[in-house]
Backbone as CSV, one residue per row, in Angstrom:
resi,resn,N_x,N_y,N_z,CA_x,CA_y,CA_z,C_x,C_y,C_z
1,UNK,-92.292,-27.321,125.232,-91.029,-26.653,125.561,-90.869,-26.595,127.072
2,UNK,-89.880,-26.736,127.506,-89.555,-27.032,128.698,-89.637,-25.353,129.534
3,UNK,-90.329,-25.478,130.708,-90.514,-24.360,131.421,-89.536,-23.740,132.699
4,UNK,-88.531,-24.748,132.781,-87.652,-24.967,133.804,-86.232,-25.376,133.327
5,UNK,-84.724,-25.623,134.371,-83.400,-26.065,133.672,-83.387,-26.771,135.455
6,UNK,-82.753,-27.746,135.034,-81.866,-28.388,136.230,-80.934,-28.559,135.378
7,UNK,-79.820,-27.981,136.404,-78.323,-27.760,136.803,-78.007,-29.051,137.687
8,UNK,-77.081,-30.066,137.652,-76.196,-31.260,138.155,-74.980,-30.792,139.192
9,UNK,-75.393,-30.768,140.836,-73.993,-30.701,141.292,-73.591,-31.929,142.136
10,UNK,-72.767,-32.297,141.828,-71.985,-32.971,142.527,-71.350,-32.918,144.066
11,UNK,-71.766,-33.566,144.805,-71.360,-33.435,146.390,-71.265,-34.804,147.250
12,UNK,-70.274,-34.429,147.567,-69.443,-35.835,148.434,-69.083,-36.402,147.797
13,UNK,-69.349,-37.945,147.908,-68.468,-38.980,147.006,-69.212,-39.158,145.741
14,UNK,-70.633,-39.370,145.719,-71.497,-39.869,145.072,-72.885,-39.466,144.725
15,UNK,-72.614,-38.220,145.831,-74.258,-37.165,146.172,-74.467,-36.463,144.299
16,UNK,-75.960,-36.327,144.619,-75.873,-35.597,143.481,-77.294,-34.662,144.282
17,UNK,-76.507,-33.056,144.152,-78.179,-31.959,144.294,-78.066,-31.133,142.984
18,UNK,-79.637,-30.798,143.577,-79.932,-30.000,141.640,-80.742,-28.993,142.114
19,UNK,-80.267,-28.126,141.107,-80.956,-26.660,140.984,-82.254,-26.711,139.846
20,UNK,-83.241,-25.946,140.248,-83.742,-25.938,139.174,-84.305,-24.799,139.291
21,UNK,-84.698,-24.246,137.901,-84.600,-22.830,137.426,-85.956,-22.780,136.601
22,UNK,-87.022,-22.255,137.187,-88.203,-21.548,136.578,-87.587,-20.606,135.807
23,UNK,-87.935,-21.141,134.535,-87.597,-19.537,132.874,-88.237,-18.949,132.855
24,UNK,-89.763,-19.160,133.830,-90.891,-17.745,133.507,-90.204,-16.793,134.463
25,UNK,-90.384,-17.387,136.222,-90.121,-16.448,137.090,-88.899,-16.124,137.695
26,UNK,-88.146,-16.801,137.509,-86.374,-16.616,137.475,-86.325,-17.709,139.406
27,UNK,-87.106,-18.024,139.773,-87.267,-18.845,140.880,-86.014,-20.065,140.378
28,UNK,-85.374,-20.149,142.236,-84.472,-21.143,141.831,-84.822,-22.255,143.219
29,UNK,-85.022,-22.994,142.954,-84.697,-24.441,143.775,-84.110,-24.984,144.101
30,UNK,-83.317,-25.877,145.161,-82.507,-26.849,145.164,-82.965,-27.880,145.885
31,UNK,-82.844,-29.370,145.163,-83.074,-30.424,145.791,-81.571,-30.968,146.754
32,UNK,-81.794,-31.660,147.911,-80.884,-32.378,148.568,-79.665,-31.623,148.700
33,UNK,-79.612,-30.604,149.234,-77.926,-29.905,149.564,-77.250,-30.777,150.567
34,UNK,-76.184,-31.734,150.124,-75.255,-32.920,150.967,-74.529,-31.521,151.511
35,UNK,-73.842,-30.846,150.505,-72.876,-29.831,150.890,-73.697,-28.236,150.163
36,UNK,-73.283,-27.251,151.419,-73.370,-26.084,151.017,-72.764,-25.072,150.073
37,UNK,-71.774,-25.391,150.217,-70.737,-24.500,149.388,-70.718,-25.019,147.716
38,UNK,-71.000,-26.220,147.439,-71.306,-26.114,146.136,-72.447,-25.575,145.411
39,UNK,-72.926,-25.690,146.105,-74.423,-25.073,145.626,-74.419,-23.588,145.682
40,UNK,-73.779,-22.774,146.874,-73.573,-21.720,146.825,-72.648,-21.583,145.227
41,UNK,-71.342,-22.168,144.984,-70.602,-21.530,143.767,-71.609,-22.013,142.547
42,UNK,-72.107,-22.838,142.593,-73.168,-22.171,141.398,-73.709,-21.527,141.491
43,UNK,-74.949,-21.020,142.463,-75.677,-19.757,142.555,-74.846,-18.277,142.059
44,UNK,-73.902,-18.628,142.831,-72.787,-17.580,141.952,-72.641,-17.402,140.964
45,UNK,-72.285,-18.258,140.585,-71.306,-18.576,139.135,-72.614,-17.922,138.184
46,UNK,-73.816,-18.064,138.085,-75.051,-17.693,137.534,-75.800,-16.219,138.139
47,UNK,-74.721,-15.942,139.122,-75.990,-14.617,139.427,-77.625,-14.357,140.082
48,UNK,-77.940,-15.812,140.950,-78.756,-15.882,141.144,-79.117,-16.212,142.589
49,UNK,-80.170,-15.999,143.032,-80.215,-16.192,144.805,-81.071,-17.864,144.805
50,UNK,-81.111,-18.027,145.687,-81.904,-19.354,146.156,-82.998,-19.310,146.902
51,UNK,-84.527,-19.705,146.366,-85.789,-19.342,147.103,-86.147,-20.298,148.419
52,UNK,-86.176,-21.774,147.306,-86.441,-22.993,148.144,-85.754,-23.898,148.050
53,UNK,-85.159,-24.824,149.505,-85.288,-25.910,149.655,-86.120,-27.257,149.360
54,UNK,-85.715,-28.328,148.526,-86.529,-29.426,148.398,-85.862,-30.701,149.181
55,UNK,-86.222,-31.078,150.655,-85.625,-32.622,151.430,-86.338,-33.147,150.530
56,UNK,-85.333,-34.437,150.322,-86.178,-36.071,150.239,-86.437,-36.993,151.094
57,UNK,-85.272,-36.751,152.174,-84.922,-37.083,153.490,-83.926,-36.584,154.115
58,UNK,-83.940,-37.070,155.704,-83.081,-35.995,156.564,-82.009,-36.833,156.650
59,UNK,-81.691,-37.952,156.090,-80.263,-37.977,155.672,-79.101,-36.982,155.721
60,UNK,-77.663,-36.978,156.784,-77.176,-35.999,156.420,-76.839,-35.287,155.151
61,UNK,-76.597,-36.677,154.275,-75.561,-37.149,153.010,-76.551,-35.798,151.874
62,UNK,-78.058,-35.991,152.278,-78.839,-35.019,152.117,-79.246,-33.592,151.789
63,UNK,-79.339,-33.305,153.582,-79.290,-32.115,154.066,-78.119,-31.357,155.255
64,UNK,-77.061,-31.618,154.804,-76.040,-31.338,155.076,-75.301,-29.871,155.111
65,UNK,-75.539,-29.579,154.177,-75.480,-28.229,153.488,-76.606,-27.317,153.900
66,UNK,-77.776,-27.257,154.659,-78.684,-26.749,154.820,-78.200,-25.623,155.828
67,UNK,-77.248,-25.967,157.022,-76.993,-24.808,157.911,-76.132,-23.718,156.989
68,UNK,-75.447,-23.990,156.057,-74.818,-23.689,154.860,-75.604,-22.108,154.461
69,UNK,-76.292,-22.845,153.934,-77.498,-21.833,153.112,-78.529,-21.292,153.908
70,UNK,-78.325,-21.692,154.937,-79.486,-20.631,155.869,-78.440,-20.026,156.429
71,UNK,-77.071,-20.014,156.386,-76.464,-18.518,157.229,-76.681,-17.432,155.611
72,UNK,-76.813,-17.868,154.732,-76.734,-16.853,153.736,-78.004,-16.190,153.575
73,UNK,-78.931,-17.208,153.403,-80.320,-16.670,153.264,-81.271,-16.340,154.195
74,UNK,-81.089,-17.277,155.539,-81.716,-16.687,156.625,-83.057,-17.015,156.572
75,UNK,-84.437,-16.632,157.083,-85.377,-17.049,157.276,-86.381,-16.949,156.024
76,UNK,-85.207,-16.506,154.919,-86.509,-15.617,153.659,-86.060,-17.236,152.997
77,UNK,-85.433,-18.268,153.390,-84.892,-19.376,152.424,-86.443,-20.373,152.870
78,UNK,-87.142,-20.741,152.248,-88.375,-21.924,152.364,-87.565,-23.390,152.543
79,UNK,-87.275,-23.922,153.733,-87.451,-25.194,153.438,-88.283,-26.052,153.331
80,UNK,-88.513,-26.896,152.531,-89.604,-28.131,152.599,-89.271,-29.616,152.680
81,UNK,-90.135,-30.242,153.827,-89.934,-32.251,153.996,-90.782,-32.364,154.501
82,UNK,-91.022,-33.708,154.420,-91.933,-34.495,155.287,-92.372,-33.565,156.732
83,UNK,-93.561,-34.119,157.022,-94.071,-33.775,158.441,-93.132,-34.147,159.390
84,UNK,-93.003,-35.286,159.320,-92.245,-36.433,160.452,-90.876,-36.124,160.316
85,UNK,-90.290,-35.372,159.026,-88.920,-35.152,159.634,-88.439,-33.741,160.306
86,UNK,-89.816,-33.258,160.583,-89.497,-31.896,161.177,-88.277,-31.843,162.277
87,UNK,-88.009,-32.798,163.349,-87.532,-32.701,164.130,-86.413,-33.689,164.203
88,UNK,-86.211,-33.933,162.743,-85.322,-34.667,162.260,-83.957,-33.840,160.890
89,UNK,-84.660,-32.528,161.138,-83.758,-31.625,159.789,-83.277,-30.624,160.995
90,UNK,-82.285,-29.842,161.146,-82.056,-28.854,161.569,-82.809,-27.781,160.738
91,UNK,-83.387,-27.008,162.034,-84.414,-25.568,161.515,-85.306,-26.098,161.315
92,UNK,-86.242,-24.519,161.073,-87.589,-24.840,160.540,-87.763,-25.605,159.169
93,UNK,-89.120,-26.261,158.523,-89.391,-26.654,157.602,-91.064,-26.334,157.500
94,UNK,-91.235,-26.269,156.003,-92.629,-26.112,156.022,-93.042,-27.192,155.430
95,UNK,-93.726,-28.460,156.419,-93.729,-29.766,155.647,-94.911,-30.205,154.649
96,UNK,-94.906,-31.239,154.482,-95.529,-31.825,153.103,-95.957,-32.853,153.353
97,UNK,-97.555,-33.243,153.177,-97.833,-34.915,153.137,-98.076,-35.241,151.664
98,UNK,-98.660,-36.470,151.725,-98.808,-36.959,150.181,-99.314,-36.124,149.655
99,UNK,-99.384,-36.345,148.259,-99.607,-35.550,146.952,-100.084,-33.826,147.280
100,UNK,-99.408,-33.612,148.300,-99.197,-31.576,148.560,-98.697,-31.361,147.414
101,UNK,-99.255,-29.869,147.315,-98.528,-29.282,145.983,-98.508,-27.886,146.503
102,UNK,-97.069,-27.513,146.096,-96.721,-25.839,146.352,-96.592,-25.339,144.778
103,UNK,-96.446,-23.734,145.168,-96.643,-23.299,144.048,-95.109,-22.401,144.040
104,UNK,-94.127,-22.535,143.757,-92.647,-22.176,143.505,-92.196,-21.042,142.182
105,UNK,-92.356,-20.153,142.128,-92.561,-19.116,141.215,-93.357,-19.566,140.366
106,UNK,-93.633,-20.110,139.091,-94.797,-20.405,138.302,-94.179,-21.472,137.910
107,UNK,-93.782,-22.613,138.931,-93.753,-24.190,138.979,-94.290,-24.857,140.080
108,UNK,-95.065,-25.939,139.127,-95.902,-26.644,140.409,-95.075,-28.260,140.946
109,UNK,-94.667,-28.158,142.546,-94.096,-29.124,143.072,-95.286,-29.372,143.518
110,UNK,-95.313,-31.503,143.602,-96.066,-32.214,144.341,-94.829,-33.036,144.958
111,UNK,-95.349,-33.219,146.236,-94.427,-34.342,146.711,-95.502,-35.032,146.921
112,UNK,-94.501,-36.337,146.676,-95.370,-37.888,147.199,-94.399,-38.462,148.199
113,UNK,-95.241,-39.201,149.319,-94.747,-39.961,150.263,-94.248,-41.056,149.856
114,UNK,-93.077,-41.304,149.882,-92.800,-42.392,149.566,-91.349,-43.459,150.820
115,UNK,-92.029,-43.656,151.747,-91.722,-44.547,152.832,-91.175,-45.701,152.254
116,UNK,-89.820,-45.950,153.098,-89.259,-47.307,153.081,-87.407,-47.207,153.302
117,UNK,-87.003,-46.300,152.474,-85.563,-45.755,152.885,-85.588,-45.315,154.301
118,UNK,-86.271,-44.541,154.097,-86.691,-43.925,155.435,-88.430,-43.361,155.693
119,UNK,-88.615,-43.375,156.632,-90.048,-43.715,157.022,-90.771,-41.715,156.509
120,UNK,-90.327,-40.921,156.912,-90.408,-39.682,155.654,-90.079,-39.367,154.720
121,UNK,-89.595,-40.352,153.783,-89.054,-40.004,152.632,-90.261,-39.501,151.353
122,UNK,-90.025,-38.217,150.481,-90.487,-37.825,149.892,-89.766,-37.935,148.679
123,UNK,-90.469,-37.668,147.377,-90.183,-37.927,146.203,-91.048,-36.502,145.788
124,UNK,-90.532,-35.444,144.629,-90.916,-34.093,144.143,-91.271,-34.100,142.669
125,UNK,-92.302,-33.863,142.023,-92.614,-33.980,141.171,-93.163,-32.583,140.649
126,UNK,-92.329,-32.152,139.355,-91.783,-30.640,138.924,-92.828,-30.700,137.824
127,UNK,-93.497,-30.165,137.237,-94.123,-29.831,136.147,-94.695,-30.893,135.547
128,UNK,-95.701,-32.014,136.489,-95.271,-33.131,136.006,-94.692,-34.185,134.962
129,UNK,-93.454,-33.338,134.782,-92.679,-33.688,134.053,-91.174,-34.005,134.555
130,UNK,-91.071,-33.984,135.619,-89.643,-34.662,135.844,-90.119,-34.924,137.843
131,UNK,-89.585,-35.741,138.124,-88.918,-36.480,139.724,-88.085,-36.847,140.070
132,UNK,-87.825,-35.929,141.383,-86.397,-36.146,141.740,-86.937,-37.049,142.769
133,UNK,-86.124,-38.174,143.233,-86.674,-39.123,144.162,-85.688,-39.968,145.245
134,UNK,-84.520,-38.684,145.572,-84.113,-38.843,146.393,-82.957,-40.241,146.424
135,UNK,-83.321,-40.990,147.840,-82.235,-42.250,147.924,-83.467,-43.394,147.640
136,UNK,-85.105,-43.553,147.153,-85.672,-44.330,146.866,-85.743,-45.075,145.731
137,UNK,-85.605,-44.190,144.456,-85.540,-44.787,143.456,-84.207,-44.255,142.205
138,UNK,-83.127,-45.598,142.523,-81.968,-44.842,141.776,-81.941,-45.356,140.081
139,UNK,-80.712,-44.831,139.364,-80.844,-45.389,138.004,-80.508,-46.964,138.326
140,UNK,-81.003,-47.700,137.889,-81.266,-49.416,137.821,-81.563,-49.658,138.874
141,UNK,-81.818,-49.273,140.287,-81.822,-49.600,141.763,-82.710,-48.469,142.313
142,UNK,-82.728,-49.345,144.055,-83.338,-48.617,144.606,-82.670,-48.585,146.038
143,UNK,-83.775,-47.843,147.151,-82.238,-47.388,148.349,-82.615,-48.807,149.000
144,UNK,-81.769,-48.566,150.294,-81.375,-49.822,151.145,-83.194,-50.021,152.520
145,UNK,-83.158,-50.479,152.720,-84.156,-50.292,153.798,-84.146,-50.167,154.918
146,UNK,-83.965,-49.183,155.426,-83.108,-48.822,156.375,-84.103,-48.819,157.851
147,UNK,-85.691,-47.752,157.178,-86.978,-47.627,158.101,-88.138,-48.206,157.458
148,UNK,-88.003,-48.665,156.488,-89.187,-48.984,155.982,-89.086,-50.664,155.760
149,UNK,-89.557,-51.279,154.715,-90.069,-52.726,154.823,-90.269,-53.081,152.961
150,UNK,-89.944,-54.448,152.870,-90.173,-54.613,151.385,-91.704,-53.450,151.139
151,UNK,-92.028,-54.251,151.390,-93.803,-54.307,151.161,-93.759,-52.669,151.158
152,UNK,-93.274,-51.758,151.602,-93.690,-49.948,151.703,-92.842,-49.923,150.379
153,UNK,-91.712,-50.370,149.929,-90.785,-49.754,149.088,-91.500,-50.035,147.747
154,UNK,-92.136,-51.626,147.598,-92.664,-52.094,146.439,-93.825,-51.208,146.240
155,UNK,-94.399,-50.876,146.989,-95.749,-50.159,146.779,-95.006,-48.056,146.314
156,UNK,-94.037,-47.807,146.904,-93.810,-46.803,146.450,-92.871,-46.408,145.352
157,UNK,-92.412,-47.887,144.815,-92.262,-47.703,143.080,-93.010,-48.194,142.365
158,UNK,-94.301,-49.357,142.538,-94.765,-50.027,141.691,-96.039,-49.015,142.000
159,UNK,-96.694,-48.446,143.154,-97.972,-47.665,142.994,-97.869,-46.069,142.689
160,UNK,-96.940,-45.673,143.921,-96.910,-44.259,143.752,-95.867,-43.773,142.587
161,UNK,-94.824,-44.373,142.398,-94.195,-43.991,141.503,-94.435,-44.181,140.165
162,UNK,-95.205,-45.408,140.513,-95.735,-46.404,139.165,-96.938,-45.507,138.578
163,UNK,-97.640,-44.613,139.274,-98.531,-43.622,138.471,-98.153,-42.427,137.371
164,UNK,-96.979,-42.194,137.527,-96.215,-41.873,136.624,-95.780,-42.047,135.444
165,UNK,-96.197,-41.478,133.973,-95.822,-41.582,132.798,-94.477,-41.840,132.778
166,UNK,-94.205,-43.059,131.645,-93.027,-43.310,130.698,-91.775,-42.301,130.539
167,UNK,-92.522,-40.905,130.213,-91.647,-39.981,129.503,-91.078,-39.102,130.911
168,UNK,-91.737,-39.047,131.961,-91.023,-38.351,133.344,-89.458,-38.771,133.711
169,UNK,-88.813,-37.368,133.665,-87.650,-37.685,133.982,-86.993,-37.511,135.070
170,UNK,-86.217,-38.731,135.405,-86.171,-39.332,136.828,-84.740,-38.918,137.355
171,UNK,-84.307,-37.734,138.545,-83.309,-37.538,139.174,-82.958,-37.944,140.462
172,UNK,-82.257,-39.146,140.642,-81.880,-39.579,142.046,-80.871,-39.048,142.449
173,UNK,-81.007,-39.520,143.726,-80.047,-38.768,144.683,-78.508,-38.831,144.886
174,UNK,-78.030,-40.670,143.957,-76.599,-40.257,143.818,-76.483,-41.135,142.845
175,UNK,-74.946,-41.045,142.031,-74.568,-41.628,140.853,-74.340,-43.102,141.061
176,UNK,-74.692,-44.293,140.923,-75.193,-45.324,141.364,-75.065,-45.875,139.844
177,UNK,-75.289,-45.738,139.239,-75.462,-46.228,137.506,-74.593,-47.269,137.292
178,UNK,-73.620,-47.332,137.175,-72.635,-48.685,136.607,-72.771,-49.345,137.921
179,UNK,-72.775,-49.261,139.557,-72.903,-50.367,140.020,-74.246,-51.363,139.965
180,UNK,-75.220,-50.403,139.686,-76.655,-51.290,139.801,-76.594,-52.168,138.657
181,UNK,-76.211,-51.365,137.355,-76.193,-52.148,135.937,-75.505,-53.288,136.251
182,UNK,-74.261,-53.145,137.063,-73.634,-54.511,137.042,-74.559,-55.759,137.452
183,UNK,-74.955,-55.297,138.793,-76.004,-56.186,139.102,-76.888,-56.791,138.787
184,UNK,-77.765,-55.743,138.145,-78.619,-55.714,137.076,-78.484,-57.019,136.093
185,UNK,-77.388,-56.808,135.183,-76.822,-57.613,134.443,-76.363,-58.937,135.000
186,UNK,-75.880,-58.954,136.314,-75.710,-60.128,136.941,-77.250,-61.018,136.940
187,UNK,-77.837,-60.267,137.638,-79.557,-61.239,137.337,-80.351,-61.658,136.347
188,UNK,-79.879,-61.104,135.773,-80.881,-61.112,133.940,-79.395,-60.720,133.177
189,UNK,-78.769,-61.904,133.179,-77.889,-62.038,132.082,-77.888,-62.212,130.730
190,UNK,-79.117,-62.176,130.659,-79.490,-62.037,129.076,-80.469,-61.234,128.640
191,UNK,-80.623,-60.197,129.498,-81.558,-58.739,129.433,-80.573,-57.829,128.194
192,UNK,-81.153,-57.560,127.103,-80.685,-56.691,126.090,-80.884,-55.475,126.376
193,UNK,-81.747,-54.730,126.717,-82.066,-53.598,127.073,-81.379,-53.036,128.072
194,UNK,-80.715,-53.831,129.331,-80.045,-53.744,130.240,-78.308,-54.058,129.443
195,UNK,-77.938,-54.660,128.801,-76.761,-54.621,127.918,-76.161,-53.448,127.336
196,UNK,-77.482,-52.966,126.467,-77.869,-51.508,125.958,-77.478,-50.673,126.734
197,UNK,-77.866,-50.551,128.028,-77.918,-49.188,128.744,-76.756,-49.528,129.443
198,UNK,-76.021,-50.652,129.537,-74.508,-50.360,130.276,-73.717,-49.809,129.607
199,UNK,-73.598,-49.982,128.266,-72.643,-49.548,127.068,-73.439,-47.899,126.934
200,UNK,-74.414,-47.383,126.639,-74.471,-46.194,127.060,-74.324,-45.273,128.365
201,UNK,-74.074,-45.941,129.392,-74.037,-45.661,130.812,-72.097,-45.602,130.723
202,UNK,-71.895,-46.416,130.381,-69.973,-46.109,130.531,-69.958,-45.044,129.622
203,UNK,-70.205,-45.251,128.694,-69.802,-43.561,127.887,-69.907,-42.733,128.227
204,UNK,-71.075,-42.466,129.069,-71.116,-41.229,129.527,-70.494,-41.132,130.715
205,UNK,-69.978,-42.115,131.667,-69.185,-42.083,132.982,-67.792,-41.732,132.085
206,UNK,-67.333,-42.376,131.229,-65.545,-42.150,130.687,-65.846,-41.277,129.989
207,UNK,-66.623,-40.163,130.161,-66.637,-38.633,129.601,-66.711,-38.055,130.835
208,UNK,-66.677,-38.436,131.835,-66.889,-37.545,133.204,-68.732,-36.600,133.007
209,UNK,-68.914,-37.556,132.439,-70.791,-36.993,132.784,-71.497,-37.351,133.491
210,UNK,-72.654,-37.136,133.646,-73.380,-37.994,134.881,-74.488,-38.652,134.163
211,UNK,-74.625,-40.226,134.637,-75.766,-41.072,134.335,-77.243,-40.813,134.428
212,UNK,-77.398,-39.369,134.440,-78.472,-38.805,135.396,-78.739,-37.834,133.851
213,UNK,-79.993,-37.199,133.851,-81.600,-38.178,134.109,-81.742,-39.635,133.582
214,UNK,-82.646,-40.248,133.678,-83.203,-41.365,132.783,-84.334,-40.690,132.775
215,UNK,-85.103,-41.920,132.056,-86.848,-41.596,131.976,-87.547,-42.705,132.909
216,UNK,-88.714,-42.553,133.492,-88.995,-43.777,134.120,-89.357,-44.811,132.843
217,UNK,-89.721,-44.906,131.871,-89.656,-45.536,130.812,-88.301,-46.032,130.783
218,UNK,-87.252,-45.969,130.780,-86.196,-46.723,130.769,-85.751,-47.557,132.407
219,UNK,-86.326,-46.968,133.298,-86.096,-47.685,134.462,-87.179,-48.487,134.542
220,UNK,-88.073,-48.207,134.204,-89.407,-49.978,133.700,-88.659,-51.046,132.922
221,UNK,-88.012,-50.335,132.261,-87.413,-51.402,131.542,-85.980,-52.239,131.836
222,UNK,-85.272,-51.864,132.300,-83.898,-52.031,132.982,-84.077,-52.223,134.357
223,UNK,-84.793,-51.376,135.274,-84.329,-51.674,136.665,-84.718,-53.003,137.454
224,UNK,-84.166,-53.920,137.965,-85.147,-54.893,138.242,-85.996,-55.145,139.624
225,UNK,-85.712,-53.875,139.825,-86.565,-53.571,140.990,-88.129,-53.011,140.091
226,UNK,-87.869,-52.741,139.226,-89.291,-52.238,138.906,-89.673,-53.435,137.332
227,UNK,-89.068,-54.613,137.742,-89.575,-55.375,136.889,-89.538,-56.975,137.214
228,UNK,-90.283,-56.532,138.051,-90.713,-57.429,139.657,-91.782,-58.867,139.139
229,UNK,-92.263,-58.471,137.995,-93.084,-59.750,137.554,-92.154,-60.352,136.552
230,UNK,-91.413,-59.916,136.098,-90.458,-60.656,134.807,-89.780,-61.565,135.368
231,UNK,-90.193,-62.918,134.458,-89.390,-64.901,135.010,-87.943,-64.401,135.303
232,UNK,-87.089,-63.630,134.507,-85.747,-63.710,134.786,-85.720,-63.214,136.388
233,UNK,-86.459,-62.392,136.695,-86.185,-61.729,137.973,-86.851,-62.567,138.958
234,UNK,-87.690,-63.177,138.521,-88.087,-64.795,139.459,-87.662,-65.361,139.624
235,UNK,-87.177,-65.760,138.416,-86.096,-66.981,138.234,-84.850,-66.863,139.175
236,UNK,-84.712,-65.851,139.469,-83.469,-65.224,140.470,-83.555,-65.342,141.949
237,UNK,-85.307,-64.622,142.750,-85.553,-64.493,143.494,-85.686,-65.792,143.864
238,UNK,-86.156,-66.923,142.967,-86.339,-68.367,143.434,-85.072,-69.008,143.968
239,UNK,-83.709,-68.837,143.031,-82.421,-69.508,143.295,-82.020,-68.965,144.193
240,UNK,-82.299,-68.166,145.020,-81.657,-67.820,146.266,-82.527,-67.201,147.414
241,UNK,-83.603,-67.597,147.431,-83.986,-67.887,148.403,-85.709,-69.094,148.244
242,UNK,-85.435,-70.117,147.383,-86.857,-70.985,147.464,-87.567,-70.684,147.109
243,UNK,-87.699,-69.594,146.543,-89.066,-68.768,146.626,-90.038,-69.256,145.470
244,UNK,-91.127,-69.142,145.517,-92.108,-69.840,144.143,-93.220,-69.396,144.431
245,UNK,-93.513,-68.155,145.335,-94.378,-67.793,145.098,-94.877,-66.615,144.190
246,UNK,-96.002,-65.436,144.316,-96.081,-64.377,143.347,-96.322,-63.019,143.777
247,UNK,-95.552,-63.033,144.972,-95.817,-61.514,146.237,-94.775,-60.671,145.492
248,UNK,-94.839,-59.661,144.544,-93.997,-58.505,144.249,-92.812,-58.629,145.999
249,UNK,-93.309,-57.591,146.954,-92.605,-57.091,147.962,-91.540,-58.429,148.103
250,UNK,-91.831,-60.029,148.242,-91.173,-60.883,148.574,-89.986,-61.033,147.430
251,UNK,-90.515,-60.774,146.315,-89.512,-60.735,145.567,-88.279,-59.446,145.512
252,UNK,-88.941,-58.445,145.906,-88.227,-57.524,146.026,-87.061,-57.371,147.333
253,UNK,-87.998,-57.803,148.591,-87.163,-58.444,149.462,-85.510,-59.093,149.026
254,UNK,-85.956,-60.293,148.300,-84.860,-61.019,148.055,-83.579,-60.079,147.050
255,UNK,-84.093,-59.795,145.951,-83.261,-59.222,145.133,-82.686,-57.697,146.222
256,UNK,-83.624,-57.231,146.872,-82.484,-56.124,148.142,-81.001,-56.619,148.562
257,UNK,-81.783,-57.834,149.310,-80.853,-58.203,150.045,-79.669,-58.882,148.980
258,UNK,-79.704,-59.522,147.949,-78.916,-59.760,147.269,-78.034,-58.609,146.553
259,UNK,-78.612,-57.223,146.458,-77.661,-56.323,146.205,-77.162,-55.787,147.149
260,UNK,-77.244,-56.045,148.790,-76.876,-55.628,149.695,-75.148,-55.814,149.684
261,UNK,-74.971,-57.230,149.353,-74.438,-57.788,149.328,-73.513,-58.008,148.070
262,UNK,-74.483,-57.548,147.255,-72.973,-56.868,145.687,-72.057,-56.376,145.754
């Protein structure tokens, strides 16, 4: 039985931050505040105050909302990020290296480092049972490379993320779902599983829902960033750029830059 609730808000064009709600200790969380004021009218709307901050990165699109919620809460509000983005977030932060774990009313956060969007980017792992993972790993996709390098990004979905059970459910940082699928589907045009999940992915967009959670079990299977040894996704990386060799990162390389460009 689930020990916690994440709440879905919507911010900016495409942002997505989330609340999440310890049922033992009434502790509330929020990952990635782009904007303040939404997050505030839910706290409202529920009756409830806000303990901690969770960065993934200091992205404004992010932490935007953070001066937001520290005029309300003031110094009793915990933020948490990376070491390295201390002087990269407005205000204090109490930072985090790999696999740290805080203890958040009677829920245990680990963050993992996961470099390559950006060179502090963290990924939060709730009961280990769900990860929110920021702009690194989205539904069918992953972020752009902005500070980091194939080779950091492949290693922080195929190792660090890749340590992660099937059944963990996976919250990124914005609604991304029908464009990656397209893509997706563009490369492995004859991926069924990826067919599958577009026709369940529009339904729930032409209901005004959000594509959000998956499981990483379904992004093993669909994303083709995390299915980096499969011929179709070779077969791809080869036709556009020569390629024939068997370096994950090189392949991943290519298929980036080819969705750069989607």
């Amino acid at each position: 039985m689930s020990q916690y609730s994440v709440e879905i808000i919507p911010c900016l064009a495409d942002n997505y931050a989330y609340l999440i709600t310890c049922d033992r200790s009434g502790a509330v969380l929020c990952v990635d505040p782009g904007e303040g004021e939404p997050v505030l009218d839910a706290l409202d709307a529920r009756g409830v105050k806000l303990d901690a901050v969770l960065c993934t990165h200091h992205h404004l699109d992010h932490v935007g909302g953070l001066a937001v919620l520290r005029g309300r809460y003031g110094s009793a509000l915990r933020v948490f990020a990376h070491g390295s983005d201390a002087t990269r977030i407005d205000g204090p932060i109490e930072p985090l290296e790999h696999t740290q774990s805080v203890r958040l009313g009677q829920l245990d956060v680990t963050a993992l480092h996961v470099p390559a969007h950006t060179t502090g980017a963290l990924a939060y792992v709730v009961d280990s049972a769900a990860v929110f993972t920021g702009d690194t790993l989205f539904s069918a996709g992953c972020g752009r490379l902005f500070e980091g390098t194939a080779e950091m990004m492949t290693h922080a979905l195929m190792d660090t993320l890749g340590a992660l059970s099937d059944d963990v459910l996976m919250y990124p940082g914005h609604e991304y779902a029908e464009r990656n699928l397209g893509f997706a589907a563009m490369i492995s045009p004859g991926h069924l599983p990826t067919q599958a999940r577009i026709a369940r992915v529009a339904t729930l967009r032409a209901h005004g829902e959000p594509a959000v959670p998956s499981t990483l079990g379904e992004e093993r299977e669909t994303n083709p960033f995390l299915r980096l040894s499969a011929e179709d996704i070779r077969a791809f990386a080869r036709a556009q750029a020569a390629y024939s060799g068997e370096d994950p990162s090189a392949i991943l390389q290519v298929i980036r830059s080819a969705r750069d460009r989607y």
